[in-house]
Short mmCIF file of N, CA and C in Angstrom, two decimals:
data_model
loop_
_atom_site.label_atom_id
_atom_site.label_comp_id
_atom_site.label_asym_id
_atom_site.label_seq_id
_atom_site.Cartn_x
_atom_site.Cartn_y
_atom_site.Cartn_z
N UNK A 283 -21.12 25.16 9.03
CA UNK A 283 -20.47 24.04 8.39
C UNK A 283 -20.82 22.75 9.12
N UNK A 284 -21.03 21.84 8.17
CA UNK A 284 -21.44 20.35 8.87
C UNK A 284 -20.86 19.48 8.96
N UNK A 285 -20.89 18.74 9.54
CA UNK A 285 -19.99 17.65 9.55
C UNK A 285 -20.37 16.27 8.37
N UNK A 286 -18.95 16.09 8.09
CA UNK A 286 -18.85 15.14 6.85
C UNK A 286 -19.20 13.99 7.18
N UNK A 287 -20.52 13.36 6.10
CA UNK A 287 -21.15 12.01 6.89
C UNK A 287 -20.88 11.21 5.78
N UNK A 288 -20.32 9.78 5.78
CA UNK A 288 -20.41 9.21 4.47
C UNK A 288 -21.62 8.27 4.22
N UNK A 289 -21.84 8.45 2.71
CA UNK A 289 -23.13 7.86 2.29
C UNK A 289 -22.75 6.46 2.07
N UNK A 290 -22.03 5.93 1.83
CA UNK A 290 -21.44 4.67 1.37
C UNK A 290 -21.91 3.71 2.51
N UNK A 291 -22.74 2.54 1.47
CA UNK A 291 -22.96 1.56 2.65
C UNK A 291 -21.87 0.64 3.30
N UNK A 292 -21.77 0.03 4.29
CA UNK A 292 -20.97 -0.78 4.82
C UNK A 292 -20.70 -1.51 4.15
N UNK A 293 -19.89 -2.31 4.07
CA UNK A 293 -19.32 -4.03 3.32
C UNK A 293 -18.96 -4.50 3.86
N UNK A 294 -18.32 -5.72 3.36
CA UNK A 294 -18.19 -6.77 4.27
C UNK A 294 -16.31 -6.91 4.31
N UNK A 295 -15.95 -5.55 3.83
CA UNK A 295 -14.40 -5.30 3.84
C UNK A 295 -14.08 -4.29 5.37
N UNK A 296 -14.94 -3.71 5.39
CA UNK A 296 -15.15 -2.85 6.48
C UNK A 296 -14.23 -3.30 8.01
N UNK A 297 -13.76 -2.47 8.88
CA UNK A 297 -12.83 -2.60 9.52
C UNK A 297 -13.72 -3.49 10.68
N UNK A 298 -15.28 -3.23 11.29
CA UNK A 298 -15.83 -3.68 12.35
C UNK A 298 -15.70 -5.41 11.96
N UNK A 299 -15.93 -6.16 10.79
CA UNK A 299 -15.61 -7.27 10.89
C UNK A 299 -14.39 -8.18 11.20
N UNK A 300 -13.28 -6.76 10.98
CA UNK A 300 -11.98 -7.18 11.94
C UNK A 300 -11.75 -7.27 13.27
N UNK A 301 -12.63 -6.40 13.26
CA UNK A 301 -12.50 -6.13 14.98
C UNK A 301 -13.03 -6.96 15.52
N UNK A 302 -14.23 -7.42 15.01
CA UNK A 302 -15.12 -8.51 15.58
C UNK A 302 -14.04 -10.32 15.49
N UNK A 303 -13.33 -10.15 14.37
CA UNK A 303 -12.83 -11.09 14.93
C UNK A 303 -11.44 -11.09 15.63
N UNK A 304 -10.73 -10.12 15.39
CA UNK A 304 -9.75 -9.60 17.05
C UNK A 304 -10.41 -9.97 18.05
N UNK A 305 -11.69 -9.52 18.36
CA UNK A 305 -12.21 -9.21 19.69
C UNK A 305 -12.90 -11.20 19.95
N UNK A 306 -12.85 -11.77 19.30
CA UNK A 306 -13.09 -13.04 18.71
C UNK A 306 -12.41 -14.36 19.71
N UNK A 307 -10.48 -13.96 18.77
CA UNK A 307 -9.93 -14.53 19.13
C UNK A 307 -9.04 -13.88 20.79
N UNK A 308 -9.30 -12.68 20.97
CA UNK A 308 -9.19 -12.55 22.33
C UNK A 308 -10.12 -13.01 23.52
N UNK A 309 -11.03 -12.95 23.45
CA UNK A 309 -11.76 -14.02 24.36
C UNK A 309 -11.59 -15.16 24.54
N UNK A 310 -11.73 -16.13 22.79
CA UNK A 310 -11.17 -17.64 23.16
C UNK A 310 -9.59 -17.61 23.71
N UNK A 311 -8.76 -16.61 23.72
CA UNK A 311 -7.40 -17.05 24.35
C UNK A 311 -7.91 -16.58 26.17
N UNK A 312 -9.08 -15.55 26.47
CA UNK A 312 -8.92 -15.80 27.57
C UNK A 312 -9.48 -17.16 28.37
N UNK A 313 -10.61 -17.33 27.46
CA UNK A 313 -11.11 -18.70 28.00
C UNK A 313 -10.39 -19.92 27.56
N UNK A 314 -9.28 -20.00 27.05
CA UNK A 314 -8.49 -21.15 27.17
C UNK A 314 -7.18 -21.24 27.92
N UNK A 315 -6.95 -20.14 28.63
CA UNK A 315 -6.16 -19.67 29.64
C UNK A 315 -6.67 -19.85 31.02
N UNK A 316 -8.29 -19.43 30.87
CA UNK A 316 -8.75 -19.84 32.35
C UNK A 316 -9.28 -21.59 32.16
N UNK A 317 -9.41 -21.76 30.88
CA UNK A 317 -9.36 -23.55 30.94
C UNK A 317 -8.42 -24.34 31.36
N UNK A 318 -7.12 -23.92 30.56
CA UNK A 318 -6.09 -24.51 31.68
C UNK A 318 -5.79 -24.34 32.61
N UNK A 319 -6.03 -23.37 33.38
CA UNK A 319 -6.00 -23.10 34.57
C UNK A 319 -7.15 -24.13 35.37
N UNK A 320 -8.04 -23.89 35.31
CA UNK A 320 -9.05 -24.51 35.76
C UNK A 320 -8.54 -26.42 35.78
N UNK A 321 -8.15 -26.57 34.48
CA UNK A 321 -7.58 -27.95 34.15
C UNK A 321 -6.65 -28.35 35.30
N UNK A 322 -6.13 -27.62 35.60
CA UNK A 322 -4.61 -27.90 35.89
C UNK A 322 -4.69 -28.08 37.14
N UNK A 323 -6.26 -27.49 38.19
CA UNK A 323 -6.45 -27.32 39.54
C UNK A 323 -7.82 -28.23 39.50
N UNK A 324 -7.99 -29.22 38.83
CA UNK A 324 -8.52 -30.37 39.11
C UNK A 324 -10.07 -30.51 38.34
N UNK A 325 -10.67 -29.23 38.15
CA UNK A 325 -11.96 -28.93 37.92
C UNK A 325 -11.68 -28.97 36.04
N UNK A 326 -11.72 -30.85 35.65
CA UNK A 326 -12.15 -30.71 34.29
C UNK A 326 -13.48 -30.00 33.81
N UNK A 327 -14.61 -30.91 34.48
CA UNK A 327 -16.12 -30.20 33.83
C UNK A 327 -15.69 -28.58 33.04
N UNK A 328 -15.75 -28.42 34.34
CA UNK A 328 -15.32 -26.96 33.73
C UNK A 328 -14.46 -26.43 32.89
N UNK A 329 -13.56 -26.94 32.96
CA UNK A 329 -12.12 -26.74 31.77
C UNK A 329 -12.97 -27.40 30.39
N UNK A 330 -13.68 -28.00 30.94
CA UNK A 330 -13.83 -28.75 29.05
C UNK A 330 -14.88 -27.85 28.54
N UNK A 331 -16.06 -26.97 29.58
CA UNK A 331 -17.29 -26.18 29.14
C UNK A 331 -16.50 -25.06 28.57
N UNK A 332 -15.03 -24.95 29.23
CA UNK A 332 -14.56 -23.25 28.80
C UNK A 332 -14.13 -23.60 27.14
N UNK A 333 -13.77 -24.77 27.24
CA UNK A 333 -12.86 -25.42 25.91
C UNK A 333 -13.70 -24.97 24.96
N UNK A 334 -14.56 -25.34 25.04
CA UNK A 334 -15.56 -25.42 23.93
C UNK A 334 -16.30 -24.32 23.78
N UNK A 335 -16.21 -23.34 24.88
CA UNK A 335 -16.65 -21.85 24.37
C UNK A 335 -15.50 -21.29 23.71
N UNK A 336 -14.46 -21.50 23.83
CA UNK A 336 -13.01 -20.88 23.54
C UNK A 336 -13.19 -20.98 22.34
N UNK A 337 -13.50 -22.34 22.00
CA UNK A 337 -13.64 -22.66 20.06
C UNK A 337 -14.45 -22.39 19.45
N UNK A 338 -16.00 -22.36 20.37
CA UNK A 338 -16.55 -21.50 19.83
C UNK A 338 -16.57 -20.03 19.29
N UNK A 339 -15.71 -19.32 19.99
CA UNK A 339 -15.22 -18.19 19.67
C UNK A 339 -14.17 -17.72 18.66
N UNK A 340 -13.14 -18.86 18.15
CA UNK A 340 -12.24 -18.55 17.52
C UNK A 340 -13.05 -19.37 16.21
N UNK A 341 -13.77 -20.87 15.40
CA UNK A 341 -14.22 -20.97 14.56
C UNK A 341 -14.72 -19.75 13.68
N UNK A 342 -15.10 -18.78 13.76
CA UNK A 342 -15.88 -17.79 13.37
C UNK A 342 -14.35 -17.10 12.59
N UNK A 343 -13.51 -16.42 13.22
CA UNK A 343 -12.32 -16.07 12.82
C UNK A 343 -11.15 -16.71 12.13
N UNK A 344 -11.53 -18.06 12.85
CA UNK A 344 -10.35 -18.94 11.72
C UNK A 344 -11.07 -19.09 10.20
N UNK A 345 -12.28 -19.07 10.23
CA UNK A 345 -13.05 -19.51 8.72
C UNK A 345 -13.11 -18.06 8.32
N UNK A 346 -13.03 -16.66 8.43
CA UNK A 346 -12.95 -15.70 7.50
C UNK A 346 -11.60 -15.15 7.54
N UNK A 347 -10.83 -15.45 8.19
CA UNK A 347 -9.22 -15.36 7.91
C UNK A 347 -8.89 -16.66 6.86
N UNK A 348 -9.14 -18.02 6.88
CA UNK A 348 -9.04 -18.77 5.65
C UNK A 348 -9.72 -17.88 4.49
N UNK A 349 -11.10 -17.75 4.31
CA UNK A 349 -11.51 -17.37 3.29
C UNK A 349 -10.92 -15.73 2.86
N UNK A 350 -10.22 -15.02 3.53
CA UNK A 350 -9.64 -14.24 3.05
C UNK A 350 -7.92 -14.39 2.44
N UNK A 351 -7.56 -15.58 2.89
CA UNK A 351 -6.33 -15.82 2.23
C UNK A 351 -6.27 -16.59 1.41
N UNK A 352 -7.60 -17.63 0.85
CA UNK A 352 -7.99 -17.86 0.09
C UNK A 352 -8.27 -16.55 -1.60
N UNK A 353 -9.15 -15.86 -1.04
CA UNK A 353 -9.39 -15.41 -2.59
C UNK A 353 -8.26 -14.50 -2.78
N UNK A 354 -7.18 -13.86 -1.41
CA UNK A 354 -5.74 -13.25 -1.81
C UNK A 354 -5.32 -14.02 -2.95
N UNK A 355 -5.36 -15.64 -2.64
CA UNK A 355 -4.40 -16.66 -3.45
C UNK A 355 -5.32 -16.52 -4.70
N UNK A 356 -6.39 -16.81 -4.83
CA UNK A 356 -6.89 -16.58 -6.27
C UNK A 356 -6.67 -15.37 -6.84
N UNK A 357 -6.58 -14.08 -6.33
CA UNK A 357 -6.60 -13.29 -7.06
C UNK A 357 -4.98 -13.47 -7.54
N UNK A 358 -4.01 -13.80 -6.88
CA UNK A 358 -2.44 -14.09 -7.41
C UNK A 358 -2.36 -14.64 -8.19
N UNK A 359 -3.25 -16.08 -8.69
CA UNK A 359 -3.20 -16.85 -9.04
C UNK A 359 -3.73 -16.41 -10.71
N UNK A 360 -5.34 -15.55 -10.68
CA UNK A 360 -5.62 -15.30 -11.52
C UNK A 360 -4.88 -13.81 -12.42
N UNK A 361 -3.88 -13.21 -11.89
CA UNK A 361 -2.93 -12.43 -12.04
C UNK A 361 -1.83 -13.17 -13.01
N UNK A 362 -1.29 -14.27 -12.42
CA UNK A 362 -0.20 -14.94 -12.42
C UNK A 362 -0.57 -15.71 -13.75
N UNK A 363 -1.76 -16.32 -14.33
CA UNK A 363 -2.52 -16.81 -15.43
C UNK A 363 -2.58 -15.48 -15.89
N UNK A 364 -3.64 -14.59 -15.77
CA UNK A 364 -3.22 -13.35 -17.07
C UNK A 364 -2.12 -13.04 -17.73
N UNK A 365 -0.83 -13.08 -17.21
CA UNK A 365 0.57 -12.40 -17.45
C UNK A 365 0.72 -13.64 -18.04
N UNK A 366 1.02 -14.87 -17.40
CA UNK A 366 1.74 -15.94 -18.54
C UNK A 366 0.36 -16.35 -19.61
N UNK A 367 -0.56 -15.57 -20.12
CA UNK A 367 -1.44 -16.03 -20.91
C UNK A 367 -1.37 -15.34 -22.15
N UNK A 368 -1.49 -13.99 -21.65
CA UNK A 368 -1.34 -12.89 -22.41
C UNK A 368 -0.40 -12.98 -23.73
N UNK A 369 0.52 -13.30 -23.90
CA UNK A 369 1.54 -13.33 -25.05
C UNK A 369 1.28 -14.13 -25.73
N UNK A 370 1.10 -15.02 -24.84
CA UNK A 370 0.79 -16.80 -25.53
C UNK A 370 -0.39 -16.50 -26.51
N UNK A 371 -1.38 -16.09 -26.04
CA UNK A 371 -2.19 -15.27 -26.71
C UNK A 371 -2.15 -14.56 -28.36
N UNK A 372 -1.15 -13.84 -27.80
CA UNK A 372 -1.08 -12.81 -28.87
C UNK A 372 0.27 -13.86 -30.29
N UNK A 373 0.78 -15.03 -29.45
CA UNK A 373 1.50 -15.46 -30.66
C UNK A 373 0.92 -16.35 -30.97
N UNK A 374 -0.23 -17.48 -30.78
CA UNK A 374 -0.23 -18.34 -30.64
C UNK A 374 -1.90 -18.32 -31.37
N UNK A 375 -1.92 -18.64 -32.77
CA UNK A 375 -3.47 -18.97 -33.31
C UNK A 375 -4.38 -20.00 -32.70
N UNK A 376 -3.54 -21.37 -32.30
CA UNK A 376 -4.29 -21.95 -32.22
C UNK A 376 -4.80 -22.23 -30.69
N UNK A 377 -4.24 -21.37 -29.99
CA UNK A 377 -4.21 -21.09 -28.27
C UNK A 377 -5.34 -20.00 -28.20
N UNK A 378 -5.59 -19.15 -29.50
CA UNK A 378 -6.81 -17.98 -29.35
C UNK A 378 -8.17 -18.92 -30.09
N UNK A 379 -7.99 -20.03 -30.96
CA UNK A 379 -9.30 -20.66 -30.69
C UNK A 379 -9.64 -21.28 -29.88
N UNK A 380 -8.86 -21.96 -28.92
CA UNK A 380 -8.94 -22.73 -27.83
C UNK A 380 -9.88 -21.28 -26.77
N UNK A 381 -9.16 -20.91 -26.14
CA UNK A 381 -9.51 -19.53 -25.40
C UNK A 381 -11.05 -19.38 -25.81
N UNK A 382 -11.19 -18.68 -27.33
CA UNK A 382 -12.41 -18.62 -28.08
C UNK A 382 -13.69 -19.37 -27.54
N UNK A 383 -13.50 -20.80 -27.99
CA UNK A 383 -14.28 -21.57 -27.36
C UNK A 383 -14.61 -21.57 -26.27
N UNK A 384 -13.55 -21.88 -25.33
CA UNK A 384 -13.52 -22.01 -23.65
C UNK A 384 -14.69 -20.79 -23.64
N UNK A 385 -14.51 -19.37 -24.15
CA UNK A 385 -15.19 -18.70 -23.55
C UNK A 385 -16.89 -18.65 -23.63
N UNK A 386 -16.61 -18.85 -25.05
CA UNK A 386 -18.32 -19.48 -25.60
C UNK A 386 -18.98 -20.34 -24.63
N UNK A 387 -18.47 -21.90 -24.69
CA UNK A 387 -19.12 -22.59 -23.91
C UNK A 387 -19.13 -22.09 -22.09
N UNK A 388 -18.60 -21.22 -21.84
CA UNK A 388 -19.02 -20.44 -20.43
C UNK A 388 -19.67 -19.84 -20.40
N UNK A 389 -19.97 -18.72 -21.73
CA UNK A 389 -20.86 -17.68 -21.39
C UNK A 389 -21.82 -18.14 -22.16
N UNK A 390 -22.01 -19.16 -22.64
CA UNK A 390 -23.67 -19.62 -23.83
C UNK A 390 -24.11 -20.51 -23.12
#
């Protein structure tokens, strides 16, 4: 008996891009911990080189944590438009040529 291998390629949902940015924003908190430290015992240069690796490290994680609570909100959003559309829809003639169109001129 063999061991179970999965064929499925990676994505970009996949757990290592979490980790990568866990592992992200734990570094910039250590290097902004030894920045203030460093700050605080006189040696700016240095506090400001750590600064800016620190942010370098967390930019990466703050922009795919936005963009993931971003399309959360669209998908709510486009949820939240289906349900109050839907009826309107189904009572409403002149709301299904409107729709009609809209969709034409998107997909032609």
């Amino acid at each position: 008996m063999g061991q179970h291998r999965s064929t499925e390629p990676s994505t970009w949902l996949s757990w290592d891009n979490y980790l990568i940015g866990v592992l992200g924003l734990v570094i910039a908190a250590g290097l902004g911990t030894s920045a203030a430290i460093l700050a605080d015992s006189g040696h700016t240069t240095a506090a400001v080189v750590l600064a800016v690796a620190a942010a370098a490290c967390v930019i990466p994680a703050a922009l795919q944590a936005l963009g993931e609570l971003l399309a959360g909100l669209l998908l709510v959003l486009m949820l939240l438009g289906g349900v109050l559309l839907l009826p309107a829809l189904l009572v409403s003639r002149r709301l299904r040529r409107w729709a009609k169109q809209r969709w034409i001129r998107t997909w032609h």
